[in-house]
XYZ file of C-alpha atoms in Angstrom:
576
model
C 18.055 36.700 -10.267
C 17.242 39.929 -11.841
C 14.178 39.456 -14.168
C 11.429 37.804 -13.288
C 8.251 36.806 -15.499
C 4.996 36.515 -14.530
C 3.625 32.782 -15.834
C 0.146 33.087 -13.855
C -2.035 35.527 -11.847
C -5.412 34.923 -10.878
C -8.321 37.321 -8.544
C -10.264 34.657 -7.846
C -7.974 31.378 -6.645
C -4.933 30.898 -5.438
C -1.661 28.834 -7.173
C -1.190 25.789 -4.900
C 1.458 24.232 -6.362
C 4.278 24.385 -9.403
C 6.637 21.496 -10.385
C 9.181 21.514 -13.607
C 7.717 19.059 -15.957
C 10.808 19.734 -17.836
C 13.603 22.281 -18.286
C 11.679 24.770 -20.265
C 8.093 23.612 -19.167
C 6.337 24.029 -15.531
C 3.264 22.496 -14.395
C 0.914 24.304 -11.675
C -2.387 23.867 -10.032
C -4.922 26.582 -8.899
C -7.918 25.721 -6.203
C -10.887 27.406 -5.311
C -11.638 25.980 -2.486
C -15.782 25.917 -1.699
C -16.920 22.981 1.143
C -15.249 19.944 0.757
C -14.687 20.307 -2.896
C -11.418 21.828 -4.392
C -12.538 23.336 -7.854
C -8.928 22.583 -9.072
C -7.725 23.527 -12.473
C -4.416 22.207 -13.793
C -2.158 23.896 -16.634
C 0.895 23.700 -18.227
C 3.257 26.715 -19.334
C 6.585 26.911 -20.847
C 9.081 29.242 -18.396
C 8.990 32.104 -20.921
C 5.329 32.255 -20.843
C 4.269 30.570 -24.002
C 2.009 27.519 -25.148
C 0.107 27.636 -22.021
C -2.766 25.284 -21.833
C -5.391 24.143 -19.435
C -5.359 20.137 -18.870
C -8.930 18.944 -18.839
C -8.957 15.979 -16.152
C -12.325 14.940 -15.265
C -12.144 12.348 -12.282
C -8.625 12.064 -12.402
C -5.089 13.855 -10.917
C -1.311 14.569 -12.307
C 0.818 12.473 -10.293
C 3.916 13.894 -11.487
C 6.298 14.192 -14.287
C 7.796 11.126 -16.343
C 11.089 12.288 -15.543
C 13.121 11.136 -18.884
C 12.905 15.507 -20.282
C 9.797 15.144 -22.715
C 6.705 16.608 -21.998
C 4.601 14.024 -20.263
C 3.225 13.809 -16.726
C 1.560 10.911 -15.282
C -2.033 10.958 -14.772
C -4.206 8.861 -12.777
C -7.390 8.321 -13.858
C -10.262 7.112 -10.801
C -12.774 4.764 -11.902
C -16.250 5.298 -10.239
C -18.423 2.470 -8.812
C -21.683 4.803 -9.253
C -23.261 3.008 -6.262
C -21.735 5.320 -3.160
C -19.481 7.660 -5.589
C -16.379 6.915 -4.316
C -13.507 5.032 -6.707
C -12.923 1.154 -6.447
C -10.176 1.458 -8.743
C -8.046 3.381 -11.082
C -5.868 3.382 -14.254
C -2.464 5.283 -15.289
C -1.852 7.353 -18.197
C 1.144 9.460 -19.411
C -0.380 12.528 -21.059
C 1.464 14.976 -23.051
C 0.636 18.727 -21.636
C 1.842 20.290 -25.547
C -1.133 18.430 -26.612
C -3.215 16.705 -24.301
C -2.673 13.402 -26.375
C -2.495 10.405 -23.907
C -1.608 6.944 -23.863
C -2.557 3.954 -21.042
C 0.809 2.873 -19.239
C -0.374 -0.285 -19.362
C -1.984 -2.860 -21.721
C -4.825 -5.569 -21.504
C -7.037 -6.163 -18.614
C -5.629 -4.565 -14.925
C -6.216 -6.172 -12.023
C -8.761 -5.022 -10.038
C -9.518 -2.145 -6.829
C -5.990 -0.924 -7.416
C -5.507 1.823 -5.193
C -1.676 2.880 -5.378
C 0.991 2.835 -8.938
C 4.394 2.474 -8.657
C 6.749 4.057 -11.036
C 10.120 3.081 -11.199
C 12.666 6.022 -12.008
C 12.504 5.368 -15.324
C 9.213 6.579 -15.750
C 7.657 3.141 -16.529
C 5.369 1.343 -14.088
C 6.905 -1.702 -11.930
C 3.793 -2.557 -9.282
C 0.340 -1.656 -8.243
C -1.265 -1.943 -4.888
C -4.881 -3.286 -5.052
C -7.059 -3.220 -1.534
C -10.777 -4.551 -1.170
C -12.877 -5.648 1.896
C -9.563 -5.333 4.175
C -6.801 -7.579 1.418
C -4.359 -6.048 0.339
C -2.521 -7.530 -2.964
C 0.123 -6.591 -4.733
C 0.916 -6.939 -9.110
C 3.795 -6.725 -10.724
C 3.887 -5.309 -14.655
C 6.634 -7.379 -16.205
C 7.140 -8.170 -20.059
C 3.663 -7.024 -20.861
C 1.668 -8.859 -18.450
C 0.593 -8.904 -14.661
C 1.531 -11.252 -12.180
C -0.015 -11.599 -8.521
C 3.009 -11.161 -6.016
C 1.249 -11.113 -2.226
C -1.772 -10.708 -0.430
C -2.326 -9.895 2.928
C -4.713 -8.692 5.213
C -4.181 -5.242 6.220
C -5.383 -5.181 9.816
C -2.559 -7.588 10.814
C 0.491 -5.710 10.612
C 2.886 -7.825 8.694
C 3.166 -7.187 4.984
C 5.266 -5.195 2.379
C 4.763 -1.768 0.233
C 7.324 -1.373 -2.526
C 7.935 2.490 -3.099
C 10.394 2.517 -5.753
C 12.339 0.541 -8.455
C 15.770 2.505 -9.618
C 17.263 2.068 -13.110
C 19.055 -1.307 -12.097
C 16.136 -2.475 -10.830
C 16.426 -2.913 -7.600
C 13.045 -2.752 -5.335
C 12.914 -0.653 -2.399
C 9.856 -1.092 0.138
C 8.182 -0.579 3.173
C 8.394 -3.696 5.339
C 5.794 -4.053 8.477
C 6.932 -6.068 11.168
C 4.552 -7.849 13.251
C 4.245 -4.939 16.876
C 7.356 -3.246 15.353
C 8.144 -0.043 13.310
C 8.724 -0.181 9.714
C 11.551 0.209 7.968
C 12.728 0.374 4.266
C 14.520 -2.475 2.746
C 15.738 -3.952 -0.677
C 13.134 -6.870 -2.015
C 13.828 -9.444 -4.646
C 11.482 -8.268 -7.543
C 9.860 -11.085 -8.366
C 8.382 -12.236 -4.950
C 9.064 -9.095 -2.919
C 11.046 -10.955 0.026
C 12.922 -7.971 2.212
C 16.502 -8.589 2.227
C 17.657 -9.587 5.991
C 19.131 -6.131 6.626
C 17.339 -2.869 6.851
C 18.844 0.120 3.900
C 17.114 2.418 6.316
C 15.725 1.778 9.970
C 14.510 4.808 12.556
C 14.225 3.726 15.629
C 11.175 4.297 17.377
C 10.082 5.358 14.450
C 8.011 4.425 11.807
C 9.685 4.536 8.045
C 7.669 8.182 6.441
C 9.603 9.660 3.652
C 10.839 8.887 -0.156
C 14.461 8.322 -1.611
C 16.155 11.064 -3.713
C 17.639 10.241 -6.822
C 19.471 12.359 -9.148
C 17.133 13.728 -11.878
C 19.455 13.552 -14.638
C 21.365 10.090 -13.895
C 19.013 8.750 -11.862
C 21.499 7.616 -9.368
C 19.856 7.186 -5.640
C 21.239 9.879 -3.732
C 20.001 9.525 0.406
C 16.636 9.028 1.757
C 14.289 11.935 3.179
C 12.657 10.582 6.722
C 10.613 11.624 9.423
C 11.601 10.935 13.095
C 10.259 13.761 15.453
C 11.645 15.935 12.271
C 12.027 15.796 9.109
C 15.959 15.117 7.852
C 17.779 13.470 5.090
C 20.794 10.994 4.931
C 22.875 10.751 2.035
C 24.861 8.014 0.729
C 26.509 10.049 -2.140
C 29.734 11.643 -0.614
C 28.982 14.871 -2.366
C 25.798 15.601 -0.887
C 27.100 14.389 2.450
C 29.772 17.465 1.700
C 26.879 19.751 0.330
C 24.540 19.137 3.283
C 27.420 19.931 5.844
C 28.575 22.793 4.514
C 25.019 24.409 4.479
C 24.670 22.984 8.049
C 27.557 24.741 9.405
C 25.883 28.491 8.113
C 22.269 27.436 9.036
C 23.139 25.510 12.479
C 20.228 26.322 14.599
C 17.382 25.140 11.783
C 16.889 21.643 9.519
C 17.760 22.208 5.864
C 16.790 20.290 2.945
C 18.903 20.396 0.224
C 17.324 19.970 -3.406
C 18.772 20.194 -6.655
C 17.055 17.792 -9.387
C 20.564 16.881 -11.424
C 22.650 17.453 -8.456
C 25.779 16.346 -9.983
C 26.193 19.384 -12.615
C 24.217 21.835 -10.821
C 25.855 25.142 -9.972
C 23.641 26.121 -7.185
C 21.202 24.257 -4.523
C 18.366 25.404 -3.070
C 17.855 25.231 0.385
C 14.748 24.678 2.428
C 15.683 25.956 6.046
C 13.039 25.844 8.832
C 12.871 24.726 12.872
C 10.325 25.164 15.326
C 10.404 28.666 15.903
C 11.006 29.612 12.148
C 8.875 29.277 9.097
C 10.246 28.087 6.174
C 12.595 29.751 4.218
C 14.008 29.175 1.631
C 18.158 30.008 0.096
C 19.731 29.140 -2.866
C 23.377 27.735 -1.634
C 26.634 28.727 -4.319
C 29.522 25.966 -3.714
C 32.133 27.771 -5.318
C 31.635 31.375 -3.428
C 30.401 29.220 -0.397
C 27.807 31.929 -0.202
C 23.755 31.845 0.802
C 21.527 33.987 -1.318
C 18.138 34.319 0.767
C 15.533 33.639 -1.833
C 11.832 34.809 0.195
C 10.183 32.485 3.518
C 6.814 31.867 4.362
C 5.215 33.917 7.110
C 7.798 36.761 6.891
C 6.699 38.921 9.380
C 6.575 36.165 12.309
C 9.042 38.223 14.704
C 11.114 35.066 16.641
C 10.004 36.594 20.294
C 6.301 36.208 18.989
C 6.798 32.491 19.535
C 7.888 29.427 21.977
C 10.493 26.656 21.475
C 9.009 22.909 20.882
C 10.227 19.983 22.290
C 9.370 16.066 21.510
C 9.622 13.463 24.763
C 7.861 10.524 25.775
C 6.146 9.450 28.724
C 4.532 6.638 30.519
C 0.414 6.098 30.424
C -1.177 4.814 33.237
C -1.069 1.219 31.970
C 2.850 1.538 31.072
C 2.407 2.451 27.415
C 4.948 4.849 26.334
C 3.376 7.719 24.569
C 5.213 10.284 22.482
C 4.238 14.385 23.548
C 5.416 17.384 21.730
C 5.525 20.390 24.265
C 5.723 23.812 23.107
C 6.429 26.510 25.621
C 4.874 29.788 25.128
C 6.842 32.932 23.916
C 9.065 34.306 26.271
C 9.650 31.087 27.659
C 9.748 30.785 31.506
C 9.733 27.946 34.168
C 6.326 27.367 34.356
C 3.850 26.044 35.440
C 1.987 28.039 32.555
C -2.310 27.998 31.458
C -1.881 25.488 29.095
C -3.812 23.924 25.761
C -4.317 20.096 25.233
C -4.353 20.507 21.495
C -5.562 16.904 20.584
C -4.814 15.621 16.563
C -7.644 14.325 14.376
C -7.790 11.093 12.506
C -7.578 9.688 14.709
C -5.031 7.386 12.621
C -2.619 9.659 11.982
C 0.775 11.526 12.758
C -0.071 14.569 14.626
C 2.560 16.081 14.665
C 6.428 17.141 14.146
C 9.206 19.272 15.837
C 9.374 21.885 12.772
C 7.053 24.938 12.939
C 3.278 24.478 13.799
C 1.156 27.402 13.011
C -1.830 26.227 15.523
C 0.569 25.466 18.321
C 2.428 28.984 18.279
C -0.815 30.802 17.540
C -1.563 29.462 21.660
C 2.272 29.682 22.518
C 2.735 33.473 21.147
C -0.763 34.448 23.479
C 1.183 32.843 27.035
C -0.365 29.643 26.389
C 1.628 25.891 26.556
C 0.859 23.396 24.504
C 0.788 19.825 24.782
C 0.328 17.462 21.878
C -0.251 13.620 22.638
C 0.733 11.073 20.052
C -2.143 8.599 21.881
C -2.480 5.181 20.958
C -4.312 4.689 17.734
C -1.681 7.520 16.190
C 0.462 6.124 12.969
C 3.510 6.353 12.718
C 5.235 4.961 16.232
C 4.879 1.219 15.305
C 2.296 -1.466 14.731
C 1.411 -1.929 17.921
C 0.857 1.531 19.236
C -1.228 1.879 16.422
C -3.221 -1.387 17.429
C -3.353 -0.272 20.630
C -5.975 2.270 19.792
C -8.083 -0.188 17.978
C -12.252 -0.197 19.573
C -10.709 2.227 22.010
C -12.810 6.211 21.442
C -13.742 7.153 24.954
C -11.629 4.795 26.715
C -7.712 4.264 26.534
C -7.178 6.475 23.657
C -8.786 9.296 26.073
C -7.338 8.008 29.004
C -3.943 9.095 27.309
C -4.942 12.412 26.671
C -5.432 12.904 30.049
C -2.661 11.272 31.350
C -0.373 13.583 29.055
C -2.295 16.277 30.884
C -1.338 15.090 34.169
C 2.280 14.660 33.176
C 2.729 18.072 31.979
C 1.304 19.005 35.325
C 3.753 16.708 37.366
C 7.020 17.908 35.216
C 5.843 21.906 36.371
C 4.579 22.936 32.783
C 1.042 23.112 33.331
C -1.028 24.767 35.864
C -3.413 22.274 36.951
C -6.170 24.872 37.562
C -5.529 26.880 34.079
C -5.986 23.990 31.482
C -8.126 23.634 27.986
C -8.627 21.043 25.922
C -9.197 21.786 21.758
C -9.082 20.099 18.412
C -10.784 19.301 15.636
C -12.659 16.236 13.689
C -11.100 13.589 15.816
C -9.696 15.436 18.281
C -13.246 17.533 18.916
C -14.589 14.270 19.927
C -12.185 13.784 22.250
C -12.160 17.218 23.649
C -16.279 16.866 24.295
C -15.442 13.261 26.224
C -12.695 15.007 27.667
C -14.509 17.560 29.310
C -17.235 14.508 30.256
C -15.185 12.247 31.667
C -12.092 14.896 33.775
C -13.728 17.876 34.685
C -11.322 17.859 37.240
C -8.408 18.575 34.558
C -10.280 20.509 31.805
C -11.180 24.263 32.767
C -12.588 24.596 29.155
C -13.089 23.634 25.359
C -12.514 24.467 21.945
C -13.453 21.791 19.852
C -14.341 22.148 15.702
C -16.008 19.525 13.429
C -15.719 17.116 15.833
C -17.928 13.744 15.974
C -20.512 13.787 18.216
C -22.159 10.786 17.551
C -20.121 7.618 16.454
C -23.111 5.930 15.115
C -23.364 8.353 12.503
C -19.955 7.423 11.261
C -21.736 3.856 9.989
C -25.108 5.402 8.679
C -24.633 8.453 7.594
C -24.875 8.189 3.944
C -24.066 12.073 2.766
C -20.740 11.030 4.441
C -17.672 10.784 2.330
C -16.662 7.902 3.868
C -17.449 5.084 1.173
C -19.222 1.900 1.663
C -16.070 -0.330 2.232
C -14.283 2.010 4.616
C -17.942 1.649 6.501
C -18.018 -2.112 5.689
C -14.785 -3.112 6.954
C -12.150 -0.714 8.287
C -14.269 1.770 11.278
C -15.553 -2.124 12.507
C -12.049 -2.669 13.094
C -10.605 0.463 14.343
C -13.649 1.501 15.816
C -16.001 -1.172 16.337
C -18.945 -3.217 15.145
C -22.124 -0.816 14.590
C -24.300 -4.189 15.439
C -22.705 -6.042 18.220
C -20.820 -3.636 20.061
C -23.765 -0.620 19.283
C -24.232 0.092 22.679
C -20.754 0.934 23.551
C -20.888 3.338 20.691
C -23.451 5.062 21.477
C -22.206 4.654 25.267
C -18.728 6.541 24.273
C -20.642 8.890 22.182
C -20.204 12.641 22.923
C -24.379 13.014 22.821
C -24.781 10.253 25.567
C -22.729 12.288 28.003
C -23.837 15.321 27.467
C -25.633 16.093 30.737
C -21.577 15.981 32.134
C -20.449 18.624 30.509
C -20.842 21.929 32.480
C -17.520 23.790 31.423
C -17.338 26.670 28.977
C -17.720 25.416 25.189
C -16.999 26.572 22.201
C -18.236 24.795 19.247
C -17.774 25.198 15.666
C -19.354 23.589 12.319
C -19.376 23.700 8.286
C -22.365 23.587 6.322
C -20.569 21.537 3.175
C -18.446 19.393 5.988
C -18.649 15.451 4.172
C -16.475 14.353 6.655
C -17.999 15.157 9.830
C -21.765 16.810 8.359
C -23.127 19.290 10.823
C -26.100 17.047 11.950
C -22.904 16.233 14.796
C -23.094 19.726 16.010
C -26.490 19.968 16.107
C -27.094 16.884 17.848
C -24.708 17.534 20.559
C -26.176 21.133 20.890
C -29.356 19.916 21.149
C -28.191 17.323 24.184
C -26.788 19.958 26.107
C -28.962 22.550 25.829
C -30.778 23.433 29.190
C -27.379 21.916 30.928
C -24.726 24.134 29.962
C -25.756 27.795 29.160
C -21.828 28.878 28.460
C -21.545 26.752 25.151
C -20.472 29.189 22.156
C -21.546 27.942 18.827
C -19.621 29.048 15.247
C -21.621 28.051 11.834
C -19.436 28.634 8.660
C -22.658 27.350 5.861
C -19.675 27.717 2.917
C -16.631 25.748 4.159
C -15.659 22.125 4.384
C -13.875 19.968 6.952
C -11.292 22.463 7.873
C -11.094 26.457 7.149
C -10.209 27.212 3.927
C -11.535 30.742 3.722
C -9.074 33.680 5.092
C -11.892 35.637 6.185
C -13.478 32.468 8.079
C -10.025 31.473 9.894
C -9.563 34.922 10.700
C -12.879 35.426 12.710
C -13.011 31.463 13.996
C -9.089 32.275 15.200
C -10.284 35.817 16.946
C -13.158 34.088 18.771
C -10.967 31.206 20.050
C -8.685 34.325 21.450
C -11.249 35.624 22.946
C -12.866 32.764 24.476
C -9.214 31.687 25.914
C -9.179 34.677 27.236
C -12.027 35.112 28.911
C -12.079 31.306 30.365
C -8.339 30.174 31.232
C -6.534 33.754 31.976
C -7.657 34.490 34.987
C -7.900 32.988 38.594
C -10.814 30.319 38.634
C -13.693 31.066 40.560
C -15.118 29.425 43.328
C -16.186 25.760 42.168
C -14.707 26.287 38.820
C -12.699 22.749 37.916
């Protein structure tokens, strides 16, 4: 704990990530992050400094180690179509970062579009997961040879995801059941049946998380899960003991223990974090029963700089349940408080969890609350609250942001007269239709890369949205660009423009694939000569998101500002 050596140091990009390929070798990635496109370089170094080498990867990414001590890591090669640029398929390799020799991990022709591996924990692969024009079918690698397993179509909520094989071979996966959450069970390996009985079931939740296995025996030690936070259950007595132990001296935060071959290992190190702490990060001594603080993220975040979070659910106005994560602003109070709708993008995604959120305590630690809605069309709640968002921009999914606004208001939270809405990509869209369609609840809004125009989604060919995500997954979740066209343009931020009087600010990216800036521009060109209090932020060199210190710095000092000037205060006459 005394010396320290320096293995890599770089002015011009940062070190994103470092795993252990072995004992005496790491791995580690740098990024220099320009638009959309990480400029990512990859090397290999032994802990002591020495054979350090660059791994040349082309279209292709390091999965992770092999796991069995030597020097491999598992590579993933993407195989382009040439026709929109995107990949339609890919192949595995286990490449040796001494050397950069490389071998395929399998032999003889692969089934095709395969979009996921699976490697069992002993380093060898068991399954891949191929998906094309909305199918989903699953191989299995056995005795040198494929064999189909399932298919299923992946818009009807009923199939099975293996996730791992352990070194008796037994098959863990992710079974969907029809309008139900997922959970993990054991399958038979040949035709992937789930056992009657769930190994690991949330309730209300969605199964999001990995098992842990012990590096060195491979033994399964407990599952890591998300509920609304992130946690881990153990099944190996010891770690049941290890976990409480730490527990009982970190009691007010979650702590994830990790310790690669847990049996032997002298020390563990501890991940602690909760909603008003960043993560830090201990190494835990069994026999002295002591915590030796190792460094945190965000250091200087002072805990009376920030507001406690809280996860609930409530009831939209057609009985749905929804599930909300409130954080109160610093300093607390009863309330009712000038309050953010922060909505999530996606829009088919988690939004968010109970640990620490650095966008919802930047508003809480300013005297703002926040509300986050997990609206229907949001993963992770069950099949059919994700369904439930299907076709439905600018109409139920937006009715339950507002009806999270109005129950924030009813529970004494929110002032109604003292209320913005923000997000980004997604959740832009939905704070322009927002302010469109209940001027009576939004005072303001912040919105960034958001869509503007939903037909642009479908045509938009600099997008990187590739032909078969156009083809056949936004008709389904979003709907049909030729029969339903009209309602797309109809929920369509640009259509509605001329409704949107409140103050606006708007922000873009010149190298944004995602959402391209022709969305802002389209929009600002709509409500121009309407709304003469729109703000409007062009960053020419970043992507779909801020990447740049420099850029989130000045976009995050103009949001201040704008809250500031538009929510603080007392609204004047006629102001909604």
């Amino acid at each position: 704990m005394k010396k320290t050596t320096t293995l890599a140091n770089f002015r011009n990009m940062d070190v994103i990530s470092v795993e252990w390929i072995n004992n005496d070798r790491l791995l580690y990635r740098t990024a220099d992050k320009q638009g959309d496109t990480f400029g990512v370089s990859v090397f290999a170094v032994n802990r002591d400094g020495t054979r350090e080498r660059r791994i040349q990867l082309g279209p292709a990414r390091i999965l992770g180690t092999k796991g069995d001590g030597s020097s491999y890591v598992i590579m993933k090669e993407y195989l382009i179509n040439h026709l929109d640029w995107s990949s339609d398929s890919s192949k595995l390799y286990a490449l040796d970062t001494l050397d950069e020799r490389s071998y395929p991990m399998t032999t003889g022709t692969q089934p095709p579009h395969i979009r996921s591996w699976i490697v069992g924990v002993d380093g060898t692969v068991k399954y891949v997961i191929c998906s094309w024009k909305g199918i989903r079918t699953i191989y299995r690698w056995a005795d040198e040879q494929w064999s189909k397993v399932t298919e299923y179509d992946m818009y009807k909520g009923v199939g099975v995801t293996p996730i791992t094989v352990d070194m008796d071979g037994k098959v863990y996966g992710v079974v969907e059941r029809s309008g139900g959450t997922t959970a993990v069970h054991q399958l038979d390996p040949a035709t992937l049946r789930p056992a009657a009985e769930p190994f690991v079931e949330i309730e209300g939740f969605d199964f999001d998380g990995h098992p842990v296995f012990d590096a060195k025996t491979s033994k399964l030690l407990g599952v890591r899960h998300l509920s609304d936070a992130w946690s881990t259950t153990w099944v190996d007595p010891g770690m049941v003991e290890i976990q409480r132990r730490v527990d009982e001296k970190l009691p007010q935060t979650i702590n994830t223990v990790r310790c690669g071959d847990c049996a032997a290992t002298p020390v563990y190190l501890v991940e602690s974090v909760s909603d008003r702490q960043p993560e830090q990060y201990l190494l835990f001594d069994p026999k002295t029963d002591r915590l030796t603080a190792l460094g945190s993220v965000l250091p200087d975040i002072e805990p009376e700089q920030v507001g406690s979070r809280e996860f609930s659910r409530f009831k939209a106005s057609d009985g749905l349940s929804i599930p909300v994560y409130v954080t109160r602003p610093a300093g607390g109070g009863a309330g009712p408080h000038p309050a953010i709708v922060l909505v999530h993008g996606g829009p088919w995604a988690r939004g968010a969890t109970w640990e620490w959120s650095t966008e919802a305590q930047f508003f809480a630690s300013r005297g703002y609350l926040v509300i986050e809605p997990e609206f229907r069309g949001s993963t992770g709640f069950g099949f059919a609250h994700f369904k439930a968002g299907w076709k439905q921009w600018g109409k139920a999914m937006q009715r339950d942001v507002a009806d999270a606004t109005n129950w924030a208001i009813a529970q004494g939270l929110a002032d109604p007269k003292r209320i913005c809405i923000a997000g980004a990509s997604y959740g832009g869209y939905a704070v322009l239709m927002g302010l469109a369609q209940n001027p009576e609840l939004f005072r303001c809004g912040v919105e960034w890369l958001g869509v503007t125009d939903i037909t642009y989604m479908f045509r938009y060919t600099l997008s990187d949205a590739s032909d078969e995500t156009r083809e056949y997954g936004l008709p389904v979740l979003v709907g049909d660009p030729d029969s339903e066209k009209d309602t797309l343009i109809s929920m369509s931020p640009v259509s509605v423009a001329e409704k949107i009087h409140q103050p606006l600010l708007m922000a873009y990216a010149g190298a944004d694939s995602r959402v391209p800036v022709d969305h802002g521009n389209a929009l600002r060109s709509a409500i121009r000569g309407v709304n003469d209090k729109v703000e409007w932020l062009f960053y020419a060199d970043e992507g779909h998101g801020w990447f740049h210190e420099p850029v989130r710095i000045d976009f995050w000092s103009r949001v201040e500002k704008f809250l500031d000037q538009n929510l603080r205060g007392t609204p004047s006459a006629g102001a909604h």
